[in-house]
């Protein structure tokens, strides 16, 4: 077992807008001077600072690899394994479900359909609560534990709440979930119930839930676990570090992520920039962000206003995870989009549903919000932003079983019935595999098999 101890990482909080550096964060994690978001930065890593032996690239890479063989819980976590690149939280406060360590799959059928040679998917839905949220939650819930909080809370479209409820339970904390009434999948709702959260379904949308939560944390000693909490972003960074390790530290040309509240894209981009500064990688992949057309405030901000402002909207999409009209982290996401030279794209409901079935047909599967990545990649490929020889990694954020309703309706051909997408959805027919109801009769099953064989 490896016992190498590196120096504790020195981190500071800083406002992304005015640069103020508070010693600690208020309950809403906003700058007390200008009200914008805070982020962690690491003064010792700034380019030009004297070389620090604790961040020597080859030492870190071999340390992280060796931890894979360790029996220690923190070394087995795909988040805490990279703790040299995270702010310091004492081990006794760490709450881990061995998150991270998610697979990187090749996607041969999807690659052919898009027209790229090298297409991979990092499946963050293979985390303990089946979404990428666990990587940020292990870290932020641990910081709540360190702060001695009895209650943690979040507003959510379902995945953050499922994850928070699980980590709170593991850390002996109470959790309060605010989710929109309706427009949330049963899979996600059932998780927070089982993990023991106090679950409130508010008669509003996600953005309305955020408003109530912000007021609540001002009045009650409740620890906020939405992605405005910079500890969440730090934990979520590790997906990009793990990805680079899986690629032998050879960055792909493109990384493509879905965009909702924009915490995940901000986190992955932050990790890429930091890894470049630390010389863990020698060049930056382009990080592109894809939104659903009905929930596209960031897309419109970049395309219509050059990223100078964002206009909140009433969001509507079947991908309930990203049904968000006023994304909190849009400035952070804009910064990484610009720094990496990525693109922003929007996709229709039908494009997303087709892409989801194509990902499924590669034997992988994901929830609807994750599938905007493949649908967006097709558009970026058509526009020539992604070339056929480029290497591309899609970040799949949630598991197929998070939202089985969507999948069943799609395969039965009901998903777009009576909607404006109905005629566009005819193009999806060849992907639909509705279940066939038969008598319990061998001949009927053989007939179905032979019909399928003739059709394939
Ligand atoms: N994909 C899935 C499956 C999600 O659950 C979310 C966000 C996103 C993508 C977008 O990530 O917000 O960081 O841009 N879900 C949140 C929730 C908002 O409450 O579970 P983002």
XYZ file of N, CA and C and ligand atoms in Angstrom, residues 131-133 154-161 188 206 226-227 232 236 258-265 321-322 324 367 369-370 397-399, ligand 1:
123
model
N -25.561 9.100 -11.650
C -25.322 10.321 -12.429
C -23.976 10.927 -12.032
N -23.533 11.889 -12.867
C -22.248 12.551 -12.641
C -22.226 13.353 -11.344
N -23.394 13.600 -10.756
C -23.457 14.476 -9.585
C -22.642 13.931 -8.412
N -30.791 21.176 -1.395
C -30.567 21.584 -2.787
C -31.903 21.759 -3.497
N -31.870 22.557 -4.569
C -32.953 22.582 -5.553
C -32.463 21.710 -6.693
N -33.362 20.958 -7.309
C -32.851 19.987 -8.271
C -33.885 19.610 -9.310
N -33.367 19.146 -10.476
C -34.241 18.503 -11.453
C -34.237 16.989 -11.225
N -33.593 16.526 -10.176
C -33.703 15.122 -9.782
C -32.407 14.389 -9.511
N -31.365 14.704 -10.259
C -30.115 13.963 -10.043
C -29.312 14.506 -8.869
N -29.225 15.831 -8.773
C -28.505 16.408 -7.637
C -29.150 15.946 -6.336
N -30.487 15.941 -6.328
C -31.190 15.578 -5.093
C -30.957 14.117 -4.731
N -35.570 9.160 -10.306
C -34.798 10.102 -9.475
C -35.527 10.418 -8.167
N -37.652 24.352 -11.854
C -36.355 24.302 -11.174
C -35.903 25.689 -10.734
N -26.195 23.070 -4.050
C -26.271 23.269 -5.503
C -24.879 23.575 -6.061
N -24.774 23.608 -7.402
C -23.423 23.738 -7.971
C -22.874 25.159 -7.914
N -18.571 21.655 -5.042
C -19.171 20.772 -6.046
C -18.330 20.789 -7.328
N -16.322 17.715 -9.228
C -16.684 17.367 -10.607
C -15.515 17.528 -11.576
N -23.421 18.107 -22.026
C -24.737 18.759 -22.012
C -24.676 19.982 -21.103
N -25.485 20.985 -21.391
C -25.497 22.188 -20.554
C -26.871 22.428 -19.956
N -26.938 22.502 -18.617
C -28.175 22.830 -17.919
C -27.904 24.048 -17.044
N -27.552 23.779 -15.792
C -27.182 24.875 -14.881
C -25.730 25.300 -15.109
N -25.019 24.533 -15.921
C -23.675 24.821 -16.432
C -22.552 24.641 -15.404
N -22.830 23.896 -14.342
C -21.778 23.572 -13.378
C -20.805 22.545 -13.945
N -21.328 21.552 -14.638
C -20.472 20.463 -15.110
C -19.486 20.945 -16.168
N -19.963 21.728 -17.134
C -19.048 22.230 -18.161
C -17.994 23.122 -17.521
N -33.850 16.773 -16.866
C -32.616 17.082 -16.122
C -32.078 18.470 -16.473
N -32.301 18.884 -17.732
C -31.730 20.168 -18.172
C -32.845 21.177 -18.497
N -33.886 23.986 -17.515
C -33.375 25.081 -16.683
C -33.308 26.354 -17.528
N -29.508 8.702 -20.047
C -30.779 9.411 -19.932
C -30.853 10.518 -20.990
N -31.019 13.771 -21.247
C -30.138 14.957 -21.236
C -28.740 14.628 -21.756
N -28.264 13.428 -21.465
C -26.917 13.046 -21.901
C -26.829 12.953 -23.420
N -24.009 11.878 -18.866
C -24.134 12.353 -17.484
C -25.038 11.507 -16.596
N -25.964 10.754 -17.214
C -26.900 9.977 -16.394
C -27.220 8.631 -17.017
N -27.629 7.699 -16.182
C -27.892 6.317 -16.591
C -29.239 6.195 -17.311
N -27.216 15.819 -17.432
C -27.905 15.384 -16.372
C -28.290 13.951 -16.354
C -28.238 16.263 -15.320
O -28.909 15.802 -14.268
C -27.857 17.616 -15.413
C -28.202 18.564 -14.359
C -27.130 18.014 -16.538
C -26.833 17.102 -17.536
C -26.646 19.407 -16.711
O -25.547 19.644 -15.896
O -26.473 21.565 -14.675
O -24.063 21.021 -14.552
O -25.040 21.924 -16.654
N -28.962 18.299 -13.387
C -29.193 19.149 -12.241
C -29.962 18.451 -11.143
C -29.487 20.531 -12.471
O -30.593 19.122 -10.319
O -29.895 17.234 -11.063
P -25.249 21.133 -15.418
